Amino acid sequence: MKKVITYGTYDLLHYGHIALLKRAKALGDYLIVGVTSDSFDKGRGKLNVQQSLADRIEAVRQTGIADQIIVEEYEGQKIDDIQKYGVDVFTVGSDWVGKFDYLREYCEVTYLSRTEGISSTQLRTEKNANIRLGVIGATSRTERFVKEARYVSGLSADAVWDGDAGKRAEFARKCDLMECSSLEELFAQSDAVYVFSTVNLHYDYVMAALSAGCHVICETPLFLTKEEAEAAYALADEKGLVLFEAVKTLWYPAFKHLLLLVSSGVIGQVKDVSVACSQIPDDPDFTKNPYEGSLYDWGTIALLPILKLLGTEYRDVRMYDYRENGFSYLTRGTLLFDGAVGSFKAGRGVKTEGEMIITGTSGYIYVPAPWWITEYFEIRYEDLRKTKKYFFKAEGDGMRYEILEFVRMINGHQGTHYFHTREEIRKVTELIEMFDRGEIIRI
Ligand code: CTP
């Protein structure tokens, strides 16, 4: 019996896929189809797959062409599969010519001609109207955001506005965007806007954008007060618009996986979450704006693992603050929960080890610095030989993952709401508000 194997994502299964499967089957007697797992696709930068692995497998099964369906989960698996299943022929479409020649050492490799005029990418584009993104703020951060947005299909960064006309013109030239001379013009050109500014300006930009009918993705923290949060969510709901907080850490493949592992009990009950984040900016004038200080800058990121792992119902909170001339350099906070404690250090203009340690009753998780953009973590136990190491590749700057979630939410995927809840955002706002009101202990 001649065994043939082929691989693909098979998102929104189309006639090009079916033609390929038929031709692949005709190369032998038995066809194995490898369907890529969600995390494998994300890891190789294919970010916009619309269907879940289960749905894609089901679609391939329903063609009735495959004799066996397997899941492709990791790089290098093809060699393993070929040997394990005793495969005679490996085949894929002609878009991959040359790419799999290294498998000739293990079996015959055949590239089949691809069907013209159809692809999953094309179907995805047709299915979801393109979202035109406008950018508020001409900075190096927004430039990175625009670059990352180019990796997410279904959205195109088109226009920019900044209060400084010179910077705005320069930015528009550099990033090849339309330059808007007013916010109104930017909103008129856009379906969604990205807001990057100091936190005290967020609310005004967010409300203006929502009022103008634009979805919003805004840097953290979204708001300074709970009233602001309520008013902005009420307006977003009334208008049927997405208001998304850009916490890129949350969407990093490693971070998401870490939360799932902890929930499944790998370290027992979580008793302590301890995180630290700090940065000394290059700009010597960084202390000029108090809203760039420790907790304004890091609050959301530092608090999220604590709230995600220990819940939003803390019983008590203490914040110790090192301030000079109205600028906060370092905040150390402790949150007390029923049966657990969370603590954070947030520094701007001071430096510390940016690690995260999650302490459990049977083991702990160690995430090395910088934990908020990590690809790597370890689960450690009393017996060090039981240490498990996890690595999840993040492509580029990592912002593409949050942009992808933003696009998915605009396109009506609900999952995101449950992963980053309004309750969590409200709690972070509550703590930022306390900090802003000066309910801190000076050190
Ligand atoms: N394929 C094909 N003809 C097409 C599209 C895909 O023969 N018009 C083949 C690919 O060469 C591959 C298999 O079908 O061997 C699965 O491809 P996949 O990447 O899942 O589909 P695409 O439509 O190419 O997806 P995308 O647009 O996301 O790259």
CSV table of C-alpha atoms and ligand atoms in Angstrom, one decimal:
chain,number,residue,atom,x,y,z
A,1,MET,CA,0.0,0.0,0.0
A,2,LYS,CA,1.4,3.4,-1.0
A,3,LYS,CA,0.9,6.0,1.7
A,4,VAL,CA,0.7,9.7,0.8
A,5,ILE,CA,0.8,12.6,3.3
A,6,THR,CA,-0.1,16.3,2.9
A,7,TYR,CA,-0.5,19.3,5.2
A,8,GLY,CA,-2.4,22.5,5.4
A,9,THR,CA,-4.5,24.9,7.4
A,10,TYR,CA,-7.7,24.3,5.4
A,11,ASP,CA,-9.3,27.4,6.8
A,12,LEU,CA,-12.7,28.1,5.1
A,13,LEU,CA,-12.3,24.9,3.0
A,14,HIS,CA,-12.5,25.8,-0.7
A,15,TYR,CA,-12.4,24.0,-4.1
A,16,GLY,CA,-8.6,24.6,-4.3
A,17,HIS,CA,-8.2,22.5,-1.2
A,18,ILE,CA,-10.5,19.7,-2.5
A,19,ALA,CA,-8.7,19.6,-5.9
A,20,LEU,CA,-5.4,19.2,-4.1
A,21,LEU,CA,-6.7,16.5,-1.7
A,22,LYS,CA,-8.0,14.5,-4.7
A,23,ARG,CA,-4.8,14.8,-6.6
A,24,ALA,CA,-2.8,13.9,-3.5
A,25,LYS,CA,-5.0,10.8,-2.9
A,26,ALA,CA,-4.4,9.8,-6.6
A,27,LEU,CA,-0.7,9.6,-5.9
A,28,GLY,CA,-1.2,6.5,-3.8
A,29,ASP,CA,-3.7,4.3,-1.9
A,30,TYR,CA,-4.0,5.9,1.5
A,31,LEU,CA,-4.0,9.6,2.2
A,32,ILE,CA,-3.0,11.2,5.5
A,33,VAL,CA,-3.9,14.8,6.0
A,34,GLY,CA,-2.1,16.9,8.6
A,35,VAL,CA,-4.2,19.9,9.8
A,36,THR,CA,-2.2,22.6,11.5
A,37,SER,CA,-3.1,23.4,15.1
A,38,ASP,CA,-4.0,26.9,16.1
A,39,SER,CA,-0.8,27.5,18.1
A,40,PHE,CA,1.3,26.1,15.3
A,41,ASP,CA,-0.2,28.5,12.8
A,42,LYS,CA,0.2,31.4,15.2
A,43,GLY,CA,3.8,30.4,15.8
A,44,ARG,CA,4.6,30.6,12.1
A,45,GLY,CA,2.9,34.0,11.8
A,46,LYS,CA,-0.4,32.8,10.2
A,47,LEU,CA,-2.5,35.0,12.5
A,48,ASN,CA,-5.8,35.4,10.8
A,49,VAL,CA,-7.2,31.8,10.6
A,50,GLN,CA,-11.0,32.1,11.1
A,51,GLN,CA,-12.0,28.6,12.0
A,52,SER,CA,-11.0,26.5,15.0
A,53,LEU,CA,-8.9,23.4,14.6
A,54,ALA,CA,-12.0,21.3,15.3
A,55,ASP,CA,-14.0,23.0,12.5
A,56,ARG,CA,-11.2,22.7,10.1
A,57,ILE,CA,-10.7,19.0,10.8
A,58,GLU,CA,-14.4,18.4,10.4
A,59,ALA,CA,-14.4,20.2,7.0
A,60,VAL,CA,-11.5,18.0,5.8
A,61,ARG,CA,-13.3,14.9,7.2
A,62,GLN,CA,-16.5,15.7,5.3
A,63,THR,CA,-14.7,15.8,2.0
A,64,GLY,CA,-14.4,12.0,2.4
A,65,ILE,CA,-11.0,12.1,0.7
A,66,ALA,CA,-8.7,11.6,3.7
A,67,ASP,CA,-8.2,8.2,5.1
A,68,GLN,CA,-6.6,9.6,8.2
A,69,ILE,CA,-6.4,13.1,9.7
A,70,ILE,CA,-3.7,14.1,12.1
A,71,VAL,CA,-2.8,17.4,13.7
A,72,GLU,CA,0.5,19.2,12.9
A,73,GLU,CA,1.6,20.8,16.1
A,74,TYR,CA,5.3,21.6,15.9
A,75,GLU,CA,8.2,22.4,13.6
A,76,GLY,CA,10.0,19.3,12.5
A,77,GLN,CA,7.0,17.1,12.9
A,78,LYS,CA,6.8,16.2,9.2
A,79,ILE,CA,10.0,14.0,9.4
A,80,ASP,CA,8.5,12.3,12.5
A,81,ASP,CA,5.2,11.6,10.8
A,82,ILE,CA,6.8,10.3,7.7
A,83,GLN,CA,8.8,7.8,9.7
A,84,LYS,CA,6.0,7.0,12.1
A,85,TYR,CA,3.3,6.3,9.5
A,86,GLY,CA,5.7,4.7,6.9
A,87,VAL,CA,4.8,7.4,4.3
A,88,ASP,CA,6.0,6.9,0.7
A,89,VAL,CA,5.0,10.3,-0.8
A,90,PHE,CA,4.9,13.8,0.7
A,91,THR,CA,3.0,16.3,-1.3
A,92,VAL,CA,1.8,19.9,-1.1
A,93,GLY,CA,0.7,22.6,-3.6
A,94,SER,CA,3.1,24.4,-6.0
A,95,ASP,CA,3.2,27.5,-3.8
A,96,TRP,CA,5.7,25.5,-1.7
A,97,VAL,CA,8.1,24.4,-4.4
A,98,GLY,CA,11.5,23.7,-3.1
A,99,LYS,CA,10.5,24.3,0.5
A,100,PHE,CA,10.2,20.7,1.4
A,101,ASP,CA,13.1,19.2,-0.7
A,102,TYR,CA,14.8,18.4,2.6
A,103,LEU,CA,12.2,15.6,3.1
A,104,ARG,CA,13.6,13.7,0.0
A,105,GLU,CA,15.9,12.0,2.4
A,106,TYR,CA,12.9,10.2,3.9
A,107,CYS,CA,10.4,9.8,1.1
A,108,GLU,CA,9.3,11.0,-2.4
A,109,VAL,CA,8.4,14.7,-2.6
A,110,THR,CA,5.9,15.9,-5.2
A,111,TYR,CA,4.6,19.4,-5.6
A,112,LEU,CA,1.2,19.5,-7.2
A,113,SER,CA,0.0,22.5,-9.2
A,114,ARG,CA,-2.1,24.9,-7.2
A,115,THR,CA,-5.6,25.9,-8.3
A,116,GLU,CA,-5.6,29.4,-9.7
A,117,GLY,CA,-7.9,32.1,-8.4
A,118,ILE,CA,-8.8,30.9,-4.9
A,119,SER,CA,-7.2,31.0,-1.5
A,120,SER,CA,-8.2,31.1,2.2
A,121,THR,CA,-6.7,34.6,2.4
A,122,GLN,CA,-8.9,35.8,-0.4
A,123,LEU,CA,-12.0,34.2,1.2
A,124,ARG,CA,-11.2,35.8,4.6
A,125,THR,CA,-10.8,39.2,2.9
A,126,GLU,CA,-14.1,38.9,1.2
A,127,LYS,CA,-15.8,37.7,4.3
A,128,ASN,CA,-14.7,40.6,6.5
A,129,ALA,CA,-14.8,44.1,5.2
A,130,ASN,CA,-11.5,45.9,5.5
A,131,ILE,CA,-11.2,48.0,8.6
A,132,ARG,CA,-9.6,51.4,8.0
A,133,LEU,CA,-7.4,52.3,11.0
A,134,GLY,CA,-6.5,55.9,11.9
A,135,VAL,CA,-3.7,56.6,14.3
A,136,ILE,CA,-3.6,59.3,17.0
A,137,GLY,CA,-0.1,60.2,18.0
A,138,ALA,CA,3.0,60.4,15.8
A,139,THR,CA,5.6,58.6,18.0
A,140,SER,CA,8.0,55.7,17.7
A,141,ARG,CA,5.4,53.6,19.5
A,142,THR,CA,2.7,54.3,17.0
A,143,GLU,CA,5.1,53.6,14.2
A,144,ARG,CA,5.8,50.2,15.6
A,145,PHE,CA,2.0,49.7,15.9
A,146,VAL,CA,1.5,50.6,12.2
A,147,LYS,CA,4.2,48.2,11.2
A,148,GLU,CA,2.7,45.4,13.2
A,149,ALA,CA,-0.8,46.1,11.9
A,150,ARG,CA,0.5,45.2,8.4
A,151,TYR,CA,0.7,41.6,9.5
A,152,VAL,CA,-2.9,41.4,10.3
A,153,SER,CA,-5.3,41.0,7.4
A,154,GLY,CA,-8.7,42.6,7.5
A,155,LEU,CA,-7.3,45.9,8.7
A,156,SER,CA,-5.2,48.6,7.1
A,157,ALA,CA,-3.5,51.6,8.8
A,158,ASP,CA,-4.5,54.5,6.6
A,159,ALA,CA,-4.3,57.8,8.3
A,160,VAL,CA,-2.6,59.7,11.1
A,161,TRP,CA,-3.2,62.8,13.3
A,162,ASP,CA,-1.0,64.4,15.8
A,163,GLY,CA,-1.3,67.9,17.5
A,164,ASP,CA,2.1,68.7,16.2
A,165,ALA,CA,1.8,69.4,12.4
A,166,GLY,CA,5.5,68.9,11.7
A,167,LYS,CA,5.7,65.5,13.5
A,168,ARG,CA,2.5,64.5,11.8
A,169,ALA,CA,3.7,65.3,8.3
A,170,GLU,CA,7.0,63.5,8.9
A,171,PHE,CA,5.2,60.4,10.3
A,172,ALA,CA,2.7,60.3,7.4
A,173,ARG,CA,5.6,60.4,4.9
A,174,LYS,CA,7.6,57.7,6.8
A,175,CYS,CA,4.7,55.3,7.2
A,176,ASP,CA,3.0,56.1,4.0
A,177,LEU,CA,-0.2,57.2,5.7
A,178,MET,CA,-2.7,60.0,4.9
A,179,GLU,CA,-2.0,63.1,7.0
A,180,CYS,CA,-5.1,64.5,8.7
A,181,SER,CA,-5.1,68.1,10.0
A,182,SER,CA,-7.9,67.5,12.5
A,183,LEU,CA,-9.3,64.8,14.6
A,184,GLU,CA,-12.6,65.1,12.8
A,185,GLU,CA,-10.9,64.4,9.5
A,186,LEU,CA,-9.2,61.4,11.0
A,187,PHE,CA,-12.4,60.0,12.3
A,188,ALA,CA,-14.2,60.6,9.0
A,189,GLN,CA,-11.4,58.6,7.2
A,190,SER,CA,-11.4,55.7,9.7
A,191,ASP,CA,-13.5,52.8,11.0
A,192,ALA,CA,-11.3,52.3,14.0
A,193,VAL,CA,-8.6,54.4,15.7
A,194,TYR,CA,-5.5,53.6,17.7
A,195,VAL,CA,-4.9,56.0,20.6
A,196,PHE,CA,-1.4,56.5,22.0
A,197,SER,CA,-1.1,59.4,24.4
A,198,THR,CA,-0.5,60.0,28.1
A,199,VAL,CA,-3.3,58.6,30.2
A,200,ASN,CA,-4.9,61.9,31.2
A,201,LEU,CA,-5.8,62.4,27.5
A,202,HIS,CA,-7.2,59.0,26.8
A,203,TYR,CA,-10.7,59.6,27.9
A,204,ASP,CA,-11.2,62.7,25.6
A,205,TYR,CA,-9.8,60.8,22.6
A,206,VAL,CA,-11.8,57.7,23.3
A,207,MET,CA,-15.1,59.6,23.7
A,208,ALA,CA,-14.5,61.7,20.6
A,209,ALA,CA,-13.7,58.6,18.5
A,210,LEU,CA,-16.7,56.6,19.8
A,211,SER,CA,-19.0,59.6,19.3
A,212,ALA,CA,-17.7,59.8,15.7
A,213,GLY,CA,-18.6,56.1,15.2
A,214,CYS,CA,-15.1,54.6,15.4
A,215,HIS,CA,-14.0,51.4,17.2
A,216,VAL,CA,-11.1,52.2,19.6
A,217,ILE,CA,-7.9,50.4,20.6
A,218,CYS,CA,-6.2,52.5,23.2
A,219,GLU,CA,-3.0,52.1,25.2
A,220,THR,CA,-3.1,51.3,28.9
A,221,PRO,CA,-4.5,52.3,31.3
A,222,LEU,CA,-7.7,53.2,29.5
A,223,PHE,CA,-9.0,55.5,32.1
A,224,LEU,CA,-8.2,57.4,35.2
A,225,THR,CA,-11.6,57.1,37.0
A,226,LYS,CA,-14.4,54.6,37.2
A,227,GLU,CA,-16.8,57.3,36.0
A,228,GLU,CA,-14.8,57.6,32.9
A,229,ALA,CA,-14.9,53.8,32.4
A,230,GLU,CA,-18.7,53.6,32.9
A,231,ALA,CA,-19.4,56.5,30.5
A,232,ALA,CA,-17.1,55.2,27.8
A,233,TYR,CA,-18.5,51.6,27.9
A,234,ALA,CA,-22.0,53.0,27.9
A,235,LEU,CA,-21.3,55.0,24.8
A,236,ALA,CA,-19.5,52.0,23.1
A,237,ASP,CA,-22.4,49.7,23.9
A,238,GLU,CA,-25.0,52.3,22.7
A,239,LYS,CA,-23.2,52.7,19.4
A,240,GLY,CA,-22.3,49.0,19.0
A,241,LEU,CA,-18.6,49.7,18.9
A,242,VAL,CA,-15.6,47.9,20.3
A,243,LEU,CA,-13.5,49.6,23.0
A,244,PHE,CA,-10.3,47.6,23.4
A,245,GLU,CA,-7.5,48.1,25.8
A,246,ALA,CA,-4.1,47.4,24.2
A,247,VAL,CA,-2.5,45.1,26.7
A,248,LYS,CA,-0.2,43.2,24.4
A,249,THR,CA,1.1,41.0,27.2
A,250,LEU,CA,-2.3,39.3,27.5
A,251,TRP,CA,-2.2,38.0,23.9
A,252,TYR,CA,1.3,36.7,23.9
A,253,PRO,CA,1.2,33.0,23.2
A,254,ALA,CA,3.3,32.1,26.2
A,255,PHE,CA,1.3,34.3,28.6
A,256,LYS,CA,-2.0,32.8,27.5
A,257,HIS,CA,-0.6,29.3,27.9
A,258,LEU,CA,0.7,30.1,31.3
A,259,LEU,CA,-2.7,31.2,32.5
A,260,LEU,CA,-4.3,28.0,31.2
A,261,LEU,CA,-1.7,25.8,32.8
A,262,VAL,CA,-2.2,27.5,36.2
A,263,SER,CA,-6.0,27.2,35.9
A,264,SER,CA,-5.5,23.5,35.3
A,265,GLY,CA,-3.8,23.1,38.6
A,266,VAL,CA,-0.2,22.4,37.7
A,267,ILE,CA,1.2,24.2,40.8
A,268,GLY,CA,-1.8,23.5,43.1
A,269,GLN,CA,-3.6,26.5,44.6
A,270,VAL,CA,-2.1,29.9,43.9
A,271,LYS,CA,-1.1,31.6,47.1
A,272,ASP,CA,1.1,34.5,45.8
A,273,VAL,CA,1.6,36.3,42.6
A,274,SER,CA,4.6,38.6,42.5
A,275,VAL,CA,5.5,40.8,39.5
A,276,ALA,CA,7.9,43.6,38.7
A,277,CYS,CA,8.2,45.9,35.8
A,278,SER,CA,10.6,48.8,35.3
A,279,GLN,CA,12.1,51.1,32.7
A,280,ILE,CA,14.6,53.9,32.6
A,281,PRO,CA,13.6,55.9,29.5
A,282,ASP,CA,16.2,57.3,27.1
A,283,ASP,CA,14.5,60.7,27.1
A,284,PRO,CA,16.1,62.8,29.9
A,285,ASP,CA,12.9,64.8,30.2
A,286,PHE,CA,10.7,61.8,31.0
A,287,THR,CA,9.7,63.2,34.5
A,288,LYS,CA,8.1,66.2,33.0
A,289,ASN,CA,4.7,64.6,32.6
A,290,PRO,CA,3.5,63.1,36.0
A,291,TYR,CA,1.2,60.9,34.0
A,292,GLU,CA,4.1,58.9,32.7
A,293,GLY,CA,5.1,57.9,36.2
A,294,SER,CA,5.3,54.4,37.7
A,295,LEU,CA,1.7,53.2,38.0
A,296,TYR,CA,0.3,55.2,35.2
A,297,ASP,CA,2.9,53.6,32.9
A,298,TRP,CA,2.9,50.0,34.2
A,299,GLY,CA,-0.3,49.7,36.3
A,300,THR,CA,-2.4,47.7,33.9
A,301,ILE,CA,0.3,45.3,33.0
A,302,ALA,CA,1.5,44.8,36.5
A,303,LEU,CA,-2.0,44.2,37.9
A,304,LEU,CA,-3.3,41.9,35.2
A,305,PRO,CA,-1.6,38.7,36.2
A,306,ILE,CA,-2.6,39.3,39.8
A,307,LEU,CA,-6.3,40.0,39.0
A,308,LYS,CA,-6.4,37.1,36.4
A,309,LEU,CA,-5.0,34.6,38.8
A,310,LEU,CA,-6.4,35.7,42.1
A,311,GLY,CA,-9.7,37.3,41.0
A,312,THR,CA,-11.0,40.8,41.1
A,313,GLU,CA,-12.3,40.8,44.7
A,314,TYR,CA,-9.3,41.9,46.7
A,315,ARG,CA,-10.0,42.7,50.4
A,316,ASP,CA,-7.3,45.2,51.0
A,317,VAL,CA,-4.7,47.1,49.1
A,318,ARG,CA,-1.6,49.1,50.1
A,319,MET,CA,0.6,51.1,47.8
A,320,TYR,CA,4.0,52.5,48.8
A,321,ASP,CA,5.3,55.2,46.5
A,322,TYR,CA,8.6,56.9,45.9
A,323,ARG,CA,8.0,60.4,44.5
A,324,GLU,CA,10.1,63.5,43.7
A,325,ASN,CA,8.7,66.8,42.4
A,326,GLY,CA,5.4,65.2,41.8
A,327,PHE,CA,6.7,62.4,39.6
A,328,SER,CA,6.3,58.8,40.8
A,329,TYR,CA,9.4,56.7,40.2
A,330,LEU,CA,8.5,53.5,42.0
A,331,THR,CA,5.3,52.0,43.4
A,332,ARG,CA,5.2,48.9,45.4
A,333,GLY,CA,1.7,47.5,45.9
A,334,THR,CA,0.2,44.6,47.9
A,335,LEU,CA,-3.2,43.3,47.3
A,336,LEU,CA,-4.8,40.9,49.9
A,337,PHE,CA,-7.3,38.3,48.7
A,338,ASP,CA,-9.1,35.5,50.5
A,339,GLY,CA,-6.3,33.0,51.0
A,340,ALA,CA,-3.8,34.7,48.7
A,341,VAL,CA,-1.7,37.8,48.2
A,342,GLY,CA,-0.5,39.6,45.1
A,343,SER,CA,2.3,42.2,45.0
A,344,PHE,CA,3.8,44.3,42.3
A,345,LYS,CA,6.7,46.7,41.7
A,346,ALA,CA,6.2,49.3,39.0
A,347,GLY,CA,9.2,51.5,38.2
A,348,ARG,CA,9.9,54.4,35.8
A,349,GLY,CA,13.3,55.9,36.3
A,350,VAL,CA,14.4,53.1,38.5
A,351,LYS,CA,15.5,49.6,37.5
A,352,THR,CA,14.8,46.2,39.0
A,353,GLU,CA,14.6,42.6,37.8
A,354,GLY,CA,11.4,42.3,35.7
A,355,GLU,CA,10.4,38.8,36.6
A,356,MET,CA,7.1,37.1,37.7
A,357,ILE,CA,6.8,34.4,40.2
A,358,ILE,CA,3.6,32.6,40.9
A,359,THR,CA,3.7,30.6,44.1
A,360,GLY,CA,1.4,27.5,44.4
A,361,THR,CA,0.8,24.8,47.0
A,362,SER,CA,2.6,22.2,44.9
A,363,GLY,CA,5.1,24.2,42.8
A,364,TYR,CA,5.8,27.6,41.3
A,365,ILE,CA,6.1,29.3,37.9
A,366,TYR,CA,9.1,31.4,37.2
A,367,VAL,CA,8.9,33.8,34.3
A,368,PRO,CA,12.3,35.6,33.6
A,369,ALA,CA,12.5,39.3,32.7
A,370,PRO,CA,10.9,40.8,30.8
A,371,TRP,CA,8.0,38.7,31.8
A,372,TRP,CA,5.4,41.0,30.1
A,373,ILE,CA,6.8,40.1,26.7
A,374,THR,CA,8.0,36.6,27.4
A,375,GLU,CA,8.3,33.6,25.2
A,376,TYR,CA,9.6,31.4,27.9
A,377,PHE,CA,8.7,30.2,31.4
A,378,GLU,CA,9.4,27.3,33.8
A,379,ILE,CA,7.3,25.3,36.2
A,380,ARG,CA,9.4,24.3,39.1
A,381,TYR,CA,8.9,21.9,41.9
A,382,GLU,CA,10.6,20.8,45.1
A,383,ASP,CA,12.3,18.2,43.1
A,384,LEU,CA,14.2,20.3,40.5
A,385,ARG,CA,14.4,17.4,38.1
A,386,LYS,CA,10.7,17.8,37.5
A,387,THR,CA,11.1,21.3,36.2
A,388,LYS,CA,9.2,21.8,33.0
A,389,LYS,CA,10.3,24.4,30.5
A,390,TYR,CA,7.9,26.1,28.0
A,391,PHE,CA,8.7,28.1,25.0
A,392,PHE,CA,6.1,29.8,22.7
A,393,LYS,CA,7.5,31.9,19.9
A,394,ALA,CA,6.1,35.4,19.5
A,395,GLU,CA,6.4,37.0,16.1
A,396,GLY,CA,7.7,40.5,15.6
A,397,ASP,CA,6.9,43.0,18.2
A,398,GLY,CA,4.0,41.0,19.7
A,399,MET,CA,1.5,43.8,19.0
A,400,ARG,CA,0.1,41.9,16.1
A,401,TYR,CA,-1.6,39.5,18.5
A,402,GLU,CA,-3.6,42.3,20.2
A,403,ILE,CA,-4.4,43.9,16.9
A,404,LEU,CA,-5.7,40.5,15.7
A,405,GLU,CA,-8.0,40.2,18.7
A,406,PHE,CA,-9.2,43.7,18.1
A,407,VAL,CA,-10.1,42.8,14.5
A,408,ARG,CA,-11.7,39.6,15.6
A,409,MET,CA,-13.9,41.5,18.1
A,410,ILE,CA,-14.9,44.0,15.5
A,411,ASN,CA,-15.9,41.1,13.3
A,412,GLY,CA,-18.1,39.8,16.0
A,413,HIS,CA,-16.1,37.1,17.7
A,414,GLN,CA,-17.1,37.2,21.3
A,415,GLY,CA,-14.3,35.2,22.9
A,416,THR,CA,-12.1,38.3,23.6
A,417,HIS,CA,-14.7,39.8,26.0
A,418,TYR,CA,-14.4,36.8,28.2
A,419,PHE,CA,-10.6,36.7,28.2
A,420,HIS,CA,-10.1,40.4,29.1
A,421,THR,CA,-13.1,41.3,31.1
A,422,ARG,CA,-14.6,44.7,31.8
A,423,GLU,CA,-14.5,43.8,35.5
A,424,GLU,CA,-10.7,43.4,35.3
A,425,ILE,CA,-10.4,46.8,33.5
A,426,ARG,CA,-12.7,48.4,36.2
A,427,LYS,CA,-10.6,47.0,39.0
A,428,VAL,CA,-7.4,48.3,37.4
A,429,THR,CA,-9.1,51.7,37.0
A,430,GLU,CA,-10.1,51.6,40.6
A,431,LEU,CA,-6.5,51.1,41.7
A,432,ILE,CA,-5.2,53.8,39.3
A,433,GLU,CA,-7.8,56.1,40.7
A,434,MET,CA,-6.7,55.5,44.3
A,435,PHE,CA,-3.1,56.2,43.2
A,436,ASP,CA,-4.2,59.3,41.3
A,437,ARG,CA,-6.0,60.6,44.4
A,438,GLY,CA,-2.9,60.1,46.4
A,439,GLU,CA,-4.1,57.2,48.5
A,440,ILE,CA,-0.6,55.9,48.9
A,441,ILE,CA,2.1,55.7,51.5
A,442,ARG,CA,5.1,57.7,50.7
A,443,ILE,CA,8.5,56.1,51.1
B,1,CTP,N1,-3.9,24.9,-2.3
B,1,CTP,C1,-4.1,24.7,-3.6
B,1,CTP,N2,-4.8,25.6,-4.4
B,1,CTP,C2,-5.3,26.7,-3.8
B,1,CTP,C3,-5.1,26.9,-2.4
B,1,CTP,C4,-4.4,26.0,-1.6
B,1,CTP,O1,-3.7,23.7,-4.2
B,1,CTP,N3,-5.9,27.6,-4.5
B,1,CTP,C5,-3.2,23.9,-1.5
B,1,CTP,C6,-1.9,24.4,-0.9
B,1,CTP,O2,-0.8,24.4,-1.8
B,1,CTP,C7,-1.7,23.4,0.3
B,1,CTP,C8,-3.1,23.0,0.6
B,1,CTP,O3,-4.0,23.4,-0.4
B,1,CTP,O4,-1.0,22.3,-0.2
B,1,CTP,C9,-3.5,23.7,1.9
B,1,CTP,O5,-3.3,25.0,1.8
B,1,CTP,P1,-3.7,26.2,2.8
B,1,CTP,O6,-2.5,26.9,3.2
B,1,CTP,O7,-4.5,25.6,3.9
B,1,CTP,O8,-4.7,27.1,1.9
B,1,CTP,P2,-4.5,28.5,1.2
B,1,CTP,O9,-5.8,28.8,0.5
B,1,CTP,O10,-3.2,28.5,0.4
B,1,CTP,O11,-4.4,29.4,2.5
B,1,CTP,P3,-3.8,30.8,2.8
B,1,CTP,O12,-4.4,31.8,1.8
B,1,CTP,O13,-4.1,31.1,4.2
B,1,CTP,O14,-2.3,30.7,2.5
